[in-house]
Amino acid sequence: MGFLYIYGKKQLREIDRRVRYLEKRLDQCTIVDRLPIDRGIVFFGAWVTLEDEDGNLERYRIVGPDEIDHHEAYISMDSPVAKALLKRRDGDEVVLRRVGGDRTFFIEQIEYLEP
C-alpha cells in the first residue's frame, strides 16, 4: 500500500508541474484571428513556398512553438528558417543556413488560410 501511495504522489506532482507549465504558456499565447492586411509579406501563420536555384520547391507554414508537432511542414516562428522568412516579400531572395551549407531560395508564394 505504501508503494502505491508514493507512486500516486509522484504522479500528482508531475501533473501539477505540467499544469503550471501549460498555464504559463496560455498566458503568453496570442490568438491570431484575422489575416494580415498585406498578404504579400510573410507573417505568423503564412504558408511560404520556396524555390531553390535548381527549381526545387519547399513549402512551410510558420506556426507557434507549441504547434510544430502537428504537421511535418510546420516550422516554429522561433526557428532560424522562420526568422529568415518573416517580413520578407514575394520574390525576395533568402539565404538559409543548412547542415550541408548555406542555400539560396526565392520566395515563390505566400498564402494565408482563412481562420
JSON list of C-alpha atoms in Angstrom, two decimals:
[
{"chain": "A", "resi": 1, "resn": "MET", "atom": "CA", "xyz": [0.00, 0.00, 0.00]},
{"chain": "A", "resi": 2, "resn": "GLY", "atom": "CA", "xyz": [2.88, 2.42, 0.80]},
{"chain": "A", "resi": 3, "resn": "PHE", "atom": "CA", "xyz": [4.35, 1.97, -2.68]},
{"chain": "A", "resi": 4, "resn": "LEU", "atom": "CA", "xyz": [1.08, 2.90, -4.38]},
{"chain": "A", "resi": 5, "resn": "TYR", "atom": "CA", "xyz": [0.75, 5.99, -2.20]},
{"chain": "A", "resi": 6, "resn": "ILE", "atom": "CA", "xyz": [4.29, 7.18, -3.03]},
{"chain": "A", "resi": 7, "resn": "TYR", "atom": "CA", "xyz": [3.76, 6.43, -6.74]},
{"chain": "A", "resi": 8, "resn": "GLY", "atom": "CA", "xyz": [0.45, 8.32, -6.73]},
{"chain": "A", "resi": 9, "resn": "LYS", "atom": "CA", "xyz": [2.01, 11.36, -5.05]},
{"chain": "A", "resi": 10, "resn": "LYS", "atom": "CA", "xyz": [4.80, 11.34, -7.65]},
{"chain": "A", "resi": 11, "resn": "GLN", "atom": "CA", "xyz": [2.25, 11.24, -10.48]},
{"chain": "A", "resi": 12, "resn": "LEU", "atom": "CA", "xyz": [0.30, 14.08, -8.89]},
{"chain": "A", "resi": 13, "resn": "ARG", "atom": "CA", "xyz": [3.46, 16.23, -8.68]},
{"chain": "A", "resi": 14, "resn": "GLU", "atom": "CA", "xyz": [4.20, 15.57, -12.37]},
{"chain": "A", "resi": 15, "resn": "ILE", "atom": "CA", "xyz": [0.63, 16.51, -13.33]},
{"chain": "A", "resi": 16, "resn": "ASP", "atom": "CA", "xyz": [0.80, 19.68, -11.21]},
{"chain": "A", "resi": 17, "resn": "ARG", "atom": "CA", "xyz": [4.11, 20.64, -12.85]},
{"chain": "A", "resi": 18, "resn": "ARG", "atom": "CA", "xyz": [2.63, 20.14, -16.32]},
{"chain": "A", "resi": 19, "resn": "VAL", "atom": "CA", "xyz": [-0.49, 22.18, -15.45]},
{"chain": "A", "resi": 20, "resn": "ARG", "atom": "CA", "xyz": [1.70, 25.06, -14.18]},
{"chain": "A", "resi": 21, "resn": "TYR", "atom": "CA", "xyz": [3.74, 24.94, -17.40]},
{"chain": "A", "resi": 22, "resn": "LEU", "atom": "CA", "xyz": [0.62, 24.99, -19.58]},
{"chain": "A", "resi": 23, "resn": "GLU", "atom": "CA", "xyz": [-0.92, 27.85, -17.59]},
{"chain": "A", "resi": 24, "resn": "LYS", "atom": "CA", "xyz": [2.23, 29.92, -18.19]},
{"chain": "A", "resi": 25, "resn": "ARG", "atom": "CA", "xyz": [2.15, 29.06, -21.91]},
{"chain": "A", "resi": 26, "resn": "LEU", "atom": "CA", "xyz": [-1.50, 30.11, -22.16]},
{"chain": "A", "resi": 27, "resn": "ASP", "atom": "CA", "xyz": [-0.67, 33.48, -20.58]},
{"chain": "A", "resi": 28, "resn": "GLN", "atom": "CA", "xyz": [1.95, 34.04, -23.30]},
{"chain": "A", "resi": 29, "resn": "CYS", "atom": "CA", "xyz": [-0.23, 32.96, -26.23]},
{"chain": "A", "resi": 30, "resn": "THR", "atom": "CA", "xyz": [-1.69, 35.45, -28.67]},
{"chain": "A", "resi": 31, "resn": "ILE", "atom": "CA", "xyz": [-4.72, 34.48, -30.71]},
{"chain": "A", "resi": 32, "resn": "VAL", "atom": "CA", "xyz": [-4.39, 35.43, -34.36]},
{"chain": "A", "resi": 33, "resn": "ASP", "atom": "CA", "xyz": [-7.96, 35.55, -35.63]},
{"chain": "A", "resi": 34, "resn": "ARG", "atom": "CA", "xyz": [-7.61, 37.63, -38.79]},
{"chain": "A", "resi": 35, "resn": "LEU", "atom": "CA", "xyz": [-5.48, 37.72, -41.89]},
{"chain": "A", "resi": 36, "resn": "PRO", "atom": "CA", "xyz": [-2.81, 40.40, -42.30]},
{"chain": "A", "resi": 37, "resn": "ILE", "atom": "CA", "xyz": [-3.72, 43.44, -44.38]},
{"chain": "A", "resi": 38, "resn": "ASP", "atom": "CA", "xyz": [-0.72, 42.96, -46.70]},
{"chain": "A", "resi": 39, "resn": "ARG", "atom": "CA", "xyz": [-0.75, 39.30, -47.68]},
{"chain": "A", "resi": 40, "resn": "GLY", "atom": "CA", "xyz": [2.38, 39.69, -49.78]},
{"chain": "A", "resi": 41, "resn": "ILE", "atom": "CA", "xyz": [4.55, 39.75, -46.65]},
{"chain": "A", "resi": 42, "resn": "VAL", "atom": "CA", "xyz": [5.47, 36.70, -44.56]},
{"chain": "A", "resi": 43, "resn": "PHE", "atom": "CA", "xyz": [3.90, 36.87, -41.10]},
{"chain": "A", "resi": 44, "resn": "PHE", "atom": "CA", "xyz": [2.91, 34.31, -38.48]},
{"chain": "A", "resi": 45, "resn": "GLY", "atom": "CA", "xyz": [0.55, 31.70, -39.95]},
{"chain": "A", "resi": 46, "resn": "ALA", "atom": "CA", "xyz": [1.75, 32.08, -43.54]},
{"chain": "A", "resi": 47, "resn": "TRP", "atom": "CA", "xyz": [2.30, 29.18, -45.91]},
{"chain": "A", "resi": 48, "resn": "VAL", "atom": "CA", "xyz": [5.54, 30.00, -47.73]},
{"chain": "A", "resi": 49, "resn": "THR", "atom": "CA", "xyz": [6.68, 28.22, -50.88]},
{"chain": "A", "resi": 50, "resn": "LEU", "atom": "CA", "xyz": [10.41, 28.48, -51.54]},
{"chain": "A", "resi": 51, "resn": "GLU", "atom": "CA", "xyz": [12.24, 27.70, -54.75]},
{"chain": "A", "resi": 52, "resn": "ASP", "atom": "CA", "xyz": [15.94, 26.88, -54.77]},
{"chain": "A", "resi": 53, "resn": "GLU", "atom": "CA", "xyz": [18.40, 27.63, -57.57]},
{"chain": "A", "resi": 54, "resn": "ASP", "atom": "CA", "xyz": [17.64, 24.24, -59.17]},
{"chain": "A", "resi": 55, "resn": "GLY", "atom": "CA", "xyz": [13.89, 24.85, -59.29]},
{"chain": "A", "resi": 56, "resn": "ASN", "atom": "CA", "xyz": [13.05, 22.55, -56.36]},
{"chain": "A", "resi": 57, "resn": "LEU", "atom": "CA", "xyz": [10.15, 23.68, -54.20]},
{"chain": "A", "resi": 58, "resn": "GLU", "atom": "CA", "xyz": [9.78, 23.50, -50.42]},
{"chain": "A", "resi": 59, "resn": "ARG", "atom": "CA", "xyz": [6.66, 24.63, -48.55]},
{"chain": "A", "resi": 60, "resn": "TYR", "atom": "CA", "xyz": [6.46, 25.63, -44.89]},
{"chain": "A", "resi": 61, "resn": "ARG", "atom": "CA", "xyz": [3.93, 27.15, -42.53]},
{"chain": "A", "resi": 62, "resn": "ILE", "atom": "CA", "xyz": [5.11, 29.42, -39.75]},
{"chain": "A", "resi": 63, "resn": "VAL", "atom": "CA", "xyz": [3.40, 28.48, -36.50]},
{"chain": "A", "resi": 64, "resn": "GLY", "atom": "CA", "xyz": [3.86, 28.84, -32.77]},
{"chain": "A", "resi": 65, "resn": "PRO", "atom": "CA", "xyz": [6.37, 26.59, -30.98]},
{"chain": "A", "resi": 66, "resn": "ASP", "atom": "CA", "xyz": [3.56, 24.52, -29.46]},
{"chain": "A", "resi": 67, "resn": "GLU", "atom": "CA", "xyz": [2.08, 23.68, -32.89]},
{"chain": "A", "resi": 68, "resn": "ILE", "atom": "CA", "xyz": [5.07, 22.25, -34.76]},
{"chain": "A", "resi": 69, "resn": "ASP", "atom": "CA", "xyz": [4.29, 18.61, -33.98]},
{"chain": "A", "resi": 70, "resn": "HIS", "atom": "CA", "xyz": [1.01, 18.63, -35.88]},
{"chain": "A", "resi": 71, "resn": "HIS", "atom": "CA", "xyz": [2.40, 18.68, -39.42]},
{"chain": "A", "resi": 72, "resn": "GLU", "atom": "CA", "xyz": [5.79, 17.99, -40.99]},
{"chain": "A", "resi": 73, "resn": "ALA", "atom": "CA", "xyz": [5.71, 21.28, -42.95]},
{"chain": "A", "resi": 74, "resn": "TYR", "atom": "CA", "xyz": [5.11, 23.38, -39.81]},
{"chain": "A", "resi": 75, "resn": "ILE", "atom": "CA", "xyz": [8.11, 25.33, -38.54]},
{"chain": "A", "resi": 76, "resn": "SER", "atom": "CA", "xyz": [8.29, 27.25, -35.31]},
{"chain": "A", "resi": 77, "resn": "MET", "atom": "CA", "xyz": [8.35, 31.02, -35.57]},
{"chain": "A", "resi": 78, "resn": "ASP", "atom": "CA", "xyz": [11.44, 30.79, -33.31]},
{"chain": "A", "resi": 79, "resn": "SER", "atom": "CA", "xyz": [13.36, 28.62, -35.79]},
{"chain": "A", "resi": 80, "resn": "PRO", "atom": "CA", "xyz": [16.21, 30.06, -37.86]},
{"chain": "A", "resi": 81, "resn": "VAL", "atom": "CA", "xyz": [14.30, 29.33, -41.09]},
{"chain": "A", "resi": 82, "resn": "ALA", "atom": "CA", "xyz": [11.18, 31.19, -39.92]},
{"chain": "A", "resi": 83, "resn": "LYS", "atom": "CA", "xyz": [13.25, 34.11, -38.63]},
{"chain": "A", "resi": 84, "resn": "ALA", "atom": "CA", "xyz": [14.91, 34.40, -42.06]},
{"chain": "A", "resi": 85, "resn": "LEU", "atom": "CA", "xyz": [11.47, 34.39, -43.75]},
{"chain": "A", "resi": 86, "resn": "LEU", "atom": "CA", "xyz": [9.47, 36.72, -41.51]},
{"chain": "A", "resi": 87, "resn": "LYS", "atom": "CA", "xyz": [8.69, 40.12, -43.05]},
{"chain": "A", "resi": 88, "resn": "ARG", "atom": "CA", "xyz": [10.03, 39.08, -46.46]},
{"chain": "A", "resi": 89, "resn": "ARG", "atom": "CA", "xyz": [8.01, 39.54, -49.66]},
{"chain": "A", "resi": 90, "resn": "ASP", "atom": "CA", "xyz": [7.13, 37.52, -52.76]},
{"chain": "A", "resi": 91, "resn": "GLY", "atom": "CA", "xyz": [10.23, 37.16, -54.93]},
{"chain": "A", "resi": 92, "resn": "ASP", "atom": "CA", "xyz": [12.71, 38.00, -52.16]},
{"chain": "A", "resi": 93, "resn": "GLU", "atom": "CA", "xyz": [15.94, 36.06, -52.01]},
{"chain": "A", "resi": 94, "resn": "VAL", "atom": "CA", "xyz": [16.62, 34.28, -48.72]},
{"chain": "A", "resi": 95, "resn": "VAL", "atom": "CA", "xyz": [19.83, 32.53, -47.68]},
{"chain": "A", "resi": 96, "resn": "LEU", "atom": "CA", "xyz": [19.19, 29.67, -45.26]},
{"chain": "A", "resi": 97, "resn": "ARG", "atom": "CA", "xyz": [21.92, 28.01, -43.26]},
{"chain": "A", "resi": 98, "resn": "ARG", "atom": "CA", "xyz": [21.65, 24.25, -43.60]},
{"chain": "A", "resi": 99, "resn": "VAL", "atom": "CA", "xyz": [23.76, 21.34, -42.34]},
{"chain": "A", "resi": 100, "resn": "GLY", "atom": "CA", "xyz": [25.25, 20.88, -45.82]},
{"chain": "A", "resi": 101, "resn": "GLY", "atom": "CA", "xyz": [25.99, 24.60, -46.14]},
{"chain": "A", "resi": 102, "resn": "ASP", "atom": "CA", "xyz": [24.13, 27.78, -47.00]},
{"chain": "A", "resi": 103, "resn": "ARG", "atom": "CA", "xyz": [21.43, 27.55, -49.66]},
{"chain": "A", "resi": 104, "resn": "THR", "atom": "CA", "xyz": [19.73, 30.36, -51.52]},
{"chain": "A", "resi": 105, "resn": "PHE", "atom": "CA", "xyz": [15.98, 30.33, -52.01]},
{"chain": "A", "resi": 106, "resn": "PHE", "atom": "CA", "xyz": [13.46, 32.68, -53.57]},
{"chain": "A", "resi": 107, "resn": "ILE", "atom": "CA", "xyz": [10.05, 33.20, -52.06]},
{"chain": "A", "resi": 108, "resn": "GLU", "atom": "CA", "xyz": [7.78, 31.79, -54.74]},
{"chain": "A", "resi": 109, "resn": "GLN", "atom": "CA", "xyz": [4.42, 32.17, -52.99]},
{"chain": "A", "resi": 110, "resn": "ILE", "atom": "CA", "xyz": [2.91, 33.40, -49.73]},
{"chain": "A", "resi": 111, "resn": "GLU", "atom": "CA", "xyz": [-0.54, 32.12, -48.75]},
{"chain": "A", "resi": 112, "resn": "TYR", "atom": "CA", "xyz": [-2.81, 32.67, -45.78]},
{"chain": "A", "resi": 113, "resn": "LEU", "atom": "CA", "xyz": [-5.75, 30.44, -44.98]},
{"chain": "A", "resi": 114, "resn": "GLU", "atom": "CA", "xyz": [-8.94, 31.90, -43.58]},
{"chain": "A", "resi": 115, "resn": "PRO", "atom": "CA", "xyz": [-9.07, 31.45, -39.78]}
]
